Amino acid sequence: MASGGCAAQQNNNSSTLCDPPPECSDTLDSVLRTPLFLHDPEFYELSCRRVAWWGSNRVRLWLLEKGYTLYQRCSSDDGDYEAWMYPVNTERKESMFPFASHEGPELSADFRVPILLGDTGPRGNIAYAQTTQGQHVAFKAVLDGSEELRILKYLHNQGVPLSMDDFHHVIPVLDILPCEGHWLAVMP
């Protein structure tokens, strides 16, 4: 399988997909305030640090206390950083607007790849999770005091549309959580 997939591994007759990233000592401030430019020689290293921050035990446990379970991160065949994530709980529940839904088998028959994968992009400032009710959400790490934060707070204050009739083609902001001096925007 080419890099970018989530190859299932057999382990004592149980199937696991990917191991979580190792613990990291970075803070959200240290990874968000470091400039990230695609052709910068440090781009890959910083992307990996951001991914490690999301996967750290302290962040996972903190989000769990808030009612969110982060998706598992896939790793490439050589163990390098992967932008793909998949949900831990694959049980399908009826999804209500504005949350995403998915159907189909848990794994594709050809590649043993989870059907529902989320691409976090190359910058590593996005992650996916499920609520305690099994709803799928996306997190975006945002700098405190930024124009982006101001816009996200404005959208959050507009409220969440109750139906497609109220939806005006702008993804609603469900919540904005303070985190290590910055913010995590929660969106469906």
PDB file of C-alpha atoms in Angstrom:
ATOM      1  CA  MET A   1       0.000   0.000   0.000  1.00  0.00           C
ATOM      2  CA  ALA A   2       1.267   3.467  -0.800  1.00  0.00           C
ATOM      3  CA  SER A   3       2.063   5.937   1.915  1.00  0.00           C
ATOM      4  CA  GLY A   4      -1.062   7.755   2.992  1.00  0.00           C
ATOM      5  CA  GLY A   5      -3.088   4.716   3.939  1.00  0.00           C
ATOM      6  CA  CYS A   6      -3.901   3.055   7.209  1.00  0.00           C
ATOM      7  CA  ALA A   7      -2.755  -0.507   6.825  1.00  0.00           C
ATOM      8  CA  ALA A   8      -4.352  -2.795   9.382  1.00  0.00           C
ATOM      9  CA  GLN A   9      -1.962  -4.922  11.382  1.00  0.00           C
ATOM     10  CA  GLN A  10      -2.641  -8.307  12.949  1.00  0.00           C
ATOM     11  CA  ASN A  11      -1.713  -8.375  16.618  1.00  0.00           C
ATOM     12  CA  ASN A  12      -2.647 -11.454  18.669  1.00  0.00           C
ATOM     13  CA  ASN A  13      -5.724 -12.089  16.509  1.00  0.00           C
ATOM     14  CA  SER A  14      -6.958  -8.540  17.033  1.00  0.00           C
ATOM     15  CA  SER A  15      -6.890  -5.937  14.321  1.00  0.00           C
ATOM     16  CA  THR A  16      -5.421  -2.527  15.145  1.00  0.00           C
ATOM     17  CA  LEU A  17      -4.897   0.185  12.599  1.00  0.00           C
ATOM     18  CA  CYS A  18      -2.439   2.781  13.857  1.00  0.00           C
ATOM     19  CA  ASP A  19      -0.626   3.583  17.055  1.00  0.00           C
ATOM     20  CA  PRO A  20      -1.067   7.030  18.619  1.00  0.00           C
ATOM     21  CA  PRO A  21       1.887   9.418  18.350  1.00  0.00           C
ATOM     22  CA  PRO A  22       4.369   9.459  21.237  1.00  0.00           C
ATOM     23  CA  GLU A  23       4.120  11.926  24.114  1.00  0.00           C
ATOM     24  CA  CYS A  24       5.481  15.378  23.359  1.00  0.00           C
ATOM     25  CA  SER A  25       6.679  18.275  25.471  1.00  0.00           C
ATOM     26  CA  ASP A  26       5.577  21.029  23.058  1.00  0.00           C
ATOM     27  CA  THR A  27       2.854  23.451  24.072  1.00  0.00           C
ATOM     28  CA  LEU A  28       0.195  24.773  21.740  1.00  0.00           C
ATOM     29  CA  ASP A  29       1.966  28.132  21.910  1.00  0.00           C
ATOM     30  CA  SER A  30       5.319  26.684  20.821  1.00  0.00           C
ATOM     31  CA  VAL A  31       3.854  24.919  17.790  1.00  0.00           C
ATOM     32  CA  LEU A  32       1.337  27.575  16.714  1.00  0.00           C
ATOM     33  CA  ARG A  33       3.685  30.542  17.032  1.00  0.00           C
ATOM     34  CA  THR A  34       6.379  28.896  14.933  1.00  0.00           C
ATOM     35  CA  PRO A  35       5.937  30.032  11.308  1.00  0.00           C
ATOM     36  CA  LEU A  36       5.076  27.218   8.943  1.00  0.00           C
ATOM     37  CA  PHE A  37       5.855  27.768   5.273  1.00  0.00           C
ATOM     38  CA  LEU A  38       5.566  24.909   2.806  1.00  0.00           C
ATOM     39  CA  HIS A  39       9.058  25.226   1.314  1.00  0.00           C
ATOM     40  CA  ASP A  40      10.792  25.981   4.612  1.00  0.00           C
ATOM     41  CA  PRO A  41      13.391  23.300   5.485  1.00  0.00           C
ATOM     42  CA  GLU A  42      11.809  22.931   8.941  1.00  0.00           C
ATOM     43  CA  PHE A  43       8.270  22.456   7.542  1.00  0.00           C
ATOM     44  CA  TYR A  44       8.170  18.672   7.968  1.00  0.00           C
ATOM     45  CA  GLU A  45       9.694  18.746  11.468  1.00  0.00           C
ATOM     46  CA  LEU A  46       7.205  21.360  12.678  1.00  0.00           C
ATOM     47  CA  SER A  47       4.291  19.469  11.122  1.00  0.00           C
ATOM     48  CA  CYS A  48       5.394  16.400  13.061  1.00  0.00           C
ATOM     49  CA  ARG A  49       5.641  18.436  16.287  1.00  0.00           C
ATOM     50  CA  ARG A  50       2.076  19.709  15.747  1.00  0.00           C
ATOM     51  CA  VAL A  51       0.825  16.179  15.143  1.00  0.00           C
ATOM     52  CA  ALA A  52       2.629  14.995  18.281  1.00  0.00           C
ATOM     53  CA  TRP A  53       0.974  17.808  20.276  1.00  0.00           C
ATOM     54  CA  TRP A  54      -2.497  16.648  19.169  1.00  0.00           C
ATOM     55  CA  GLY A  55      -1.651  13.044  20.007  1.00  0.00           C
ATOM     56  CA  SER A  56      -0.070  13.741  23.387  1.00  0.00           C
ATOM     57  CA  ASN A  57      -1.691  12.130  26.408  1.00  0.00           C
ATOM     58  CA  ARG A  58      -2.312  15.474  28.111  1.00  0.00           C
ATOM     59  CA  VAL A  59      -4.250  16.862  25.103  1.00  0.00           C
ATOM     60  CA  ARG A  60      -6.184  13.617  24.538  1.00  0.00           C
ATOM     61  CA  LEU A  61      -7.156  13.419  28.226  1.00  0.00           C
ATOM     62  CA  TRP A  62      -8.086  17.115  28.376  1.00  0.00           C
ATOM     63  CA  LEU A  63     -10.351  16.734  25.322  1.00  0.00           C
ATOM     64  CA  LEU A  64     -11.828  13.569  26.805  1.00  0.00           C
ATOM     65  CA  GLU A  65     -12.750  15.562  29.932  1.00  0.00           C
ATOM     66  CA  LYS A  66     -14.503  18.046  27.609  1.00  0.00           C
ATOM     67  CA  GLY A  67     -16.484  15.195  25.999  1.00  0.00           C
ATOM     68  CA  TYR A  68     -14.400  14.569  22.860  1.00  0.00           C
ATOM     69  CA  THR A  69     -12.454  11.477  21.782  1.00  0.00           C
ATOM     70  CA  LEU A  70      -9.792  12.280  19.193  1.00  0.00           C
ATOM     71  CA  TYR A  71      -9.640  10.106  16.101  1.00  0.00           C
ATOM     72  CA  GLN A  72      -6.603   7.835  15.850  1.00  0.00           C
ATOM     73  CA  ARG A  73      -3.828   9.023  13.567  1.00  0.00           C
ATOM     74  CA  CYS A  74      -2.608   6.797  10.778  1.00  0.00           C
ATOM     75  CA  SER A  75       1.066   6.243  10.229  1.00  0.00           C
ATOM     76  CA  SER A  76       2.777   5.497   6.959  1.00  0.00           C
ATOM     77  CA  ASP A  77       4.553   2.236   6.301  1.00  0.00           C
ATOM     78  CA  ASP A  78       7.834   3.811   7.415  1.00  0.00           C
ATOM     79  CA  GLY A  79       6.298   5.324  10.580  1.00  0.00           C
ATOM     80  CA  ASP A  80       6.446   8.906   9.345  1.00  0.00           C
ATOM     81  CA  TYR A  81       3.846  11.628   9.936  1.00  0.00           C
ATOM     82  CA  GLU A  82       0.473  11.045   8.280  1.00  0.00           C
ATOM     83  CA  ALA A  83      -2.284  13.577   7.875  1.00  0.00           C
ATOM     84  CA  TRP A  84      -5.035  10.929   7.905  1.00  0.00           C
ATOM     85  CA  MET A  85      -7.124  10.149  10.994  1.00  0.00           C
ATOM     86  CA  TYR A  86      -9.968   7.699  11.602  1.00  0.00           C
ATOM     87  CA  PRO A  87     -12.646   7.467  14.335  1.00  0.00           C
ATOM     88  CA  VAL A  88     -12.117   5.208  17.327  1.00  0.00           C
ATOM     89  CA  ASN A  89     -15.826   4.429  17.651  1.00  0.00           C
ATOM     90  CA  THR A  90     -17.058   3.155  14.308  1.00  0.00           C
ATOM     91  CA  GLU A  91     -20.571   2.383  15.549  1.00  0.00           C
ATOM     92  CA  ARG A  92     -22.983   4.198  13.265  1.00  0.00           C
ATOM     93  CA  LYS A  93     -25.597   6.331  14.941  1.00  0.00           C
ATOM     94  CA  GLU A  94     -28.228   8.419  13.256  1.00  0.00           C
ATOM     95  CA  SER A  95     -26.699  11.814  12.662  1.00  0.00           C
ATOM     96  CA  MET A  96     -28.664  15.003  13.112  1.00  0.00           C
ATOM     97  CA  PHE A  97     -28.014  18.264  11.314  1.00  0.00           C
ATOM     98  CA  PRO A  98     -25.438  19.900  11.331  1.00  0.00           C
ATOM     99  CA  PHE A  99     -23.253  16.854  12.079  1.00  0.00           C
ATOM    100  CA  ALA A 100     -21.712  14.639   9.396  1.00  0.00           C
ATOM    101  CA  SER A 101     -22.817  11.063   8.883  1.00  0.00           C
ATOM    102  CA  HIS A 102     -21.287   8.079   7.154  1.00  0.00           C
ATOM    103  CA  GLU A 103     -22.405   4.714   5.903  1.00  0.00           C
ATOM    104  CA  GLY A 104     -20.672   1.597   4.678  1.00  0.00           C
ATOM    105  CA  PRO A 105     -18.403  -1.068   6.117  1.00  0.00           C
ATOM    106  CA  GLU A 106     -15.839  -0.237   8.781  1.00  0.00           C
ATOM    107  CA  LEU A 107     -12.942  -1.251   6.552  1.00  0.00           C
ATOM    108  CA  SER A 108     -12.662  -1.382   2.789  1.00  0.00           C
ATOM    109  CA  ALA A 109     -12.381  -4.953   1.512  1.00  0.00           C
ATOM    110  CA  ASP A 110      -9.380  -4.225  -0.700  1.00  0.00           C
ATOM    111  CA  PHE A 111      -6.964  -2.391   1.552  1.00  0.00           C
ATOM    112  CA  ARG A 112      -8.224  -2.831   5.121  1.00  0.00           C
ATOM    113  CA  VAL A 113      -8.563   0.938   5.297  1.00  0.00           C
ATOM    114  CA  PRO A 114     -11.232   2.641   7.412  1.00  0.00           C
ATOM    115  CA  ILE A 115     -13.999   4.001   5.211  1.00  0.00           C
ATOM    116  CA  LEU A 116     -14.228   7.218   7.235  1.00  0.00           C
ATOM    117  CA  LEU A 117     -10.906   9.043   7.144  1.00  0.00           C
ATOM    118  CA  GLY A 118     -10.233  12.679   7.918  1.00  0.00           C
ATOM    119  CA  ASP A 119      -7.381  14.539   6.236  1.00  0.00           C
ATOM    120  CA  THR A 120      -5.818  17.034   8.640  1.00  0.00           C
ATOM    121  CA  GLY A 121      -3.813  18.728   5.922  1.00  0.00           C
ATOM    122  CA  PRO A 122      -0.090  19.411   5.820  1.00  0.00           C
ATOM    123  CA  ARG A 123      -0.009  22.107   8.511  1.00  0.00           C
ATOM    124  CA  GLY A 124      -1.111  19.908  11.423  1.00  0.00           C
ATOM    125  CA  ASN A 125      -3.407  22.499  13.052  1.00  0.00           C
ATOM    126  CA  ILE A 126      -6.585  20.453  12.487  1.00  0.00           C
ATOM    127  CA  ALA A 127      -7.732  17.244  14.181  1.00  0.00           C
ATOM    128  CA  TYR A 128     -10.936  15.235  14.251  1.00  0.00           C
ATOM    129  CA  ALA A 129     -12.899  13.757  17.132  1.00  0.00           C
ATOM    130  CA  GLN A 130     -16.216  12.305  18.200  1.00  0.00           C
ATOM    131  CA  THR A 131     -18.491  13.588  20.928  1.00  0.00           C
ATOM    132  CA  THR A 132     -19.783  11.336  23.673  1.00  0.00           C
ATOM    133  CA  GLN A 133     -22.925  10.994  21.517  1.00  0.00           C
ATOM    134  CA  GLY A 134     -20.793   9.724  18.597  1.00  0.00           C
ATOM    135  CA  GLN A 135     -21.090  12.894  16.499  1.00  0.00           C
ATOM    136  CA  HIS A 136     -18.110  13.726  14.305  1.00  0.00           C
ATOM    137  CA  VAL A 137     -16.427  17.108  14.811  1.00  0.00           C
ATOM    138  CA  ALA A 138     -13.308  18.925  13.634  1.00  0.00           C
ATOM    139  CA  PHE A 139     -10.965  20.983  15.808  1.00  0.00           C
ATOM    140  CA  LYS A 140      -8.866  23.836  14.519  1.00  0.00           C
ATOM    141  CA  ALA A 141      -6.113  25.347  16.658  1.00  0.00           C
ATOM    142  CA  VAL A 142      -6.233  29.158  16.440  1.00  0.00           C
ATOM    143  CA  LEU A 143      -3.864  31.826  17.764  1.00  0.00           C
ATOM    144  CA  ASP A 144      -5.202  34.071  20.503  1.00  0.00           C
ATOM    145  CA  GLY A 145      -5.823  37.621  19.276  1.00  0.00           C
ATOM    146  CA  SER A 146      -5.817  36.665  15.595  1.00  0.00           C
ATOM    147  CA  GLU A 147      -8.231  37.906  12.945  1.00  0.00           C
ATOM    148  CA  GLU A 148      -9.220  34.277  12.387  1.00  0.00           C
ATOM    149  CA  LEU A 149     -10.253  33.974  16.042  1.00  0.00           C
ATOM    150  CA  ARG A 150     -12.330  37.159  15.778  1.00  0.00           C
ATOM    151  CA  ILE A 151     -14.179  35.724  12.757  1.00  0.00           C
ATOM    152  CA  LEU A 152     -14.701  32.334  14.424  1.00  0.00           C
ATOM    153  CA  LYS A 153     -16.108  34.021  17.552  1.00  0.00           C
ATOM    154  CA  TYR A 154     -18.453  36.060  15.350  1.00  0.00           C
ATOM    155  CA  LEU A 155     -19.676  32.879  13.634  1.00  0.00           C
ATOM    156  CA  HIS A 156     -20.046  31.132  16.991  1.00  0.00           C
ATOM    157  CA  ASN A 157     -22.198  33.989  18.262  1.00  0.00           C
ATOM    158  CA  GLN A 158     -24.517  33.541  15.243  1.00  0.00           C
ATOM    159  CA  GLY A 159     -25.611  30.214  16.709  1.00  0.00           C
ATOM    160  CA  VAL A 160     -25.920  26.782  15.144  1.00  0.00           C
ATOM    161  CA  PRO A 161     -28.579  26.391  12.452  1.00  0.00           C
ATOM    162  CA  LEU A 162     -31.357  24.009  13.467  1.00  0.00           C
ATOM    163  CA  SER A 163     -32.081  22.708   9.959  1.00  0.00           C
ATOM    164  CA  MET A 164     -30.930  22.886   6.352  1.00  0.00           C
ATOM    165  CA  ASP A 165     -33.501  25.669   5.880  1.00  0.00           C
ATOM    166  CA  ASP A 166     -31.515  27.828   8.322  1.00  0.00           C
ATOM    167  CA  PHE A 167     -28.136  26.821   6.869  1.00  0.00           C
ATOM    168  CA  HIS A 168     -26.486  29.610   4.845  1.00  0.00           C
ATOM    169  CA  HIS A 169     -23.518  27.632   3.454  1.00  0.00           C
ATOM    170  CA  VAL A 170     -21.168  28.594   6.280  1.00  0.00           C
ATOM    171  CA  ILE A 171     -19.954  25.827   8.554  1.00  0.00           C
ATOM    172  CA  PRO A 172     -21.128  26.736  12.060  1.00  0.00           C
ATOM    173  CA  VAL A 173     -18.779  26.982  15.017  1.00  0.00           C
ATOM    174  CA  LEU A 174     -20.154  24.753  17.782  1.00  0.00           C
ATOM    175  CA  ASP A 175     -17.754  25.869  20.482  1.00  0.00           C
ATOM    176  CA  ILE A 176     -14.472  27.676  21.047  1.00  0.00           C
ATOM    177  CA  LEU A 177     -12.383  26.148  23.820  1.00  0.00           C
ATOM    178  CA  PRO A 178      -9.547  28.026  25.537  1.00  0.00           C
ATOM    179  CA  CYS A 179      -6.422  25.863  25.396  1.00  0.00           C
ATOM    180  CA  GLU A 180      -2.906  26.664  26.609  1.00  0.00           C
ATOM    181  CA  GLY A 181      -3.306  30.402  25.969  1.00  0.00           C
ATOM    182  CA  HIS A 182      -4.900  29.911  22.537  1.00  0.00           C
ATOM    183  CA  TRP A 183      -8.151  28.437  21.224  1.00  0.00           C
ATOM    184  CA  LEU A 184      -9.615  25.299  19.661  1.00  0.00           C
ATOM    185  CA  ALA A 185     -12.599  25.962  17.380  1.00  0.00           C
ATOM    186  CA  VAL A 186     -15.041  23.023  17.243  1.00  0.00           C
ATOM    187  CA  MET A 187     -17.011  22.552  14.012  1.00  0.00           C
ATOM    188  CA  PRO A 188     -19.229  19.774  12.632  1.00  0.00           C
TER     189      PRO A 188
END
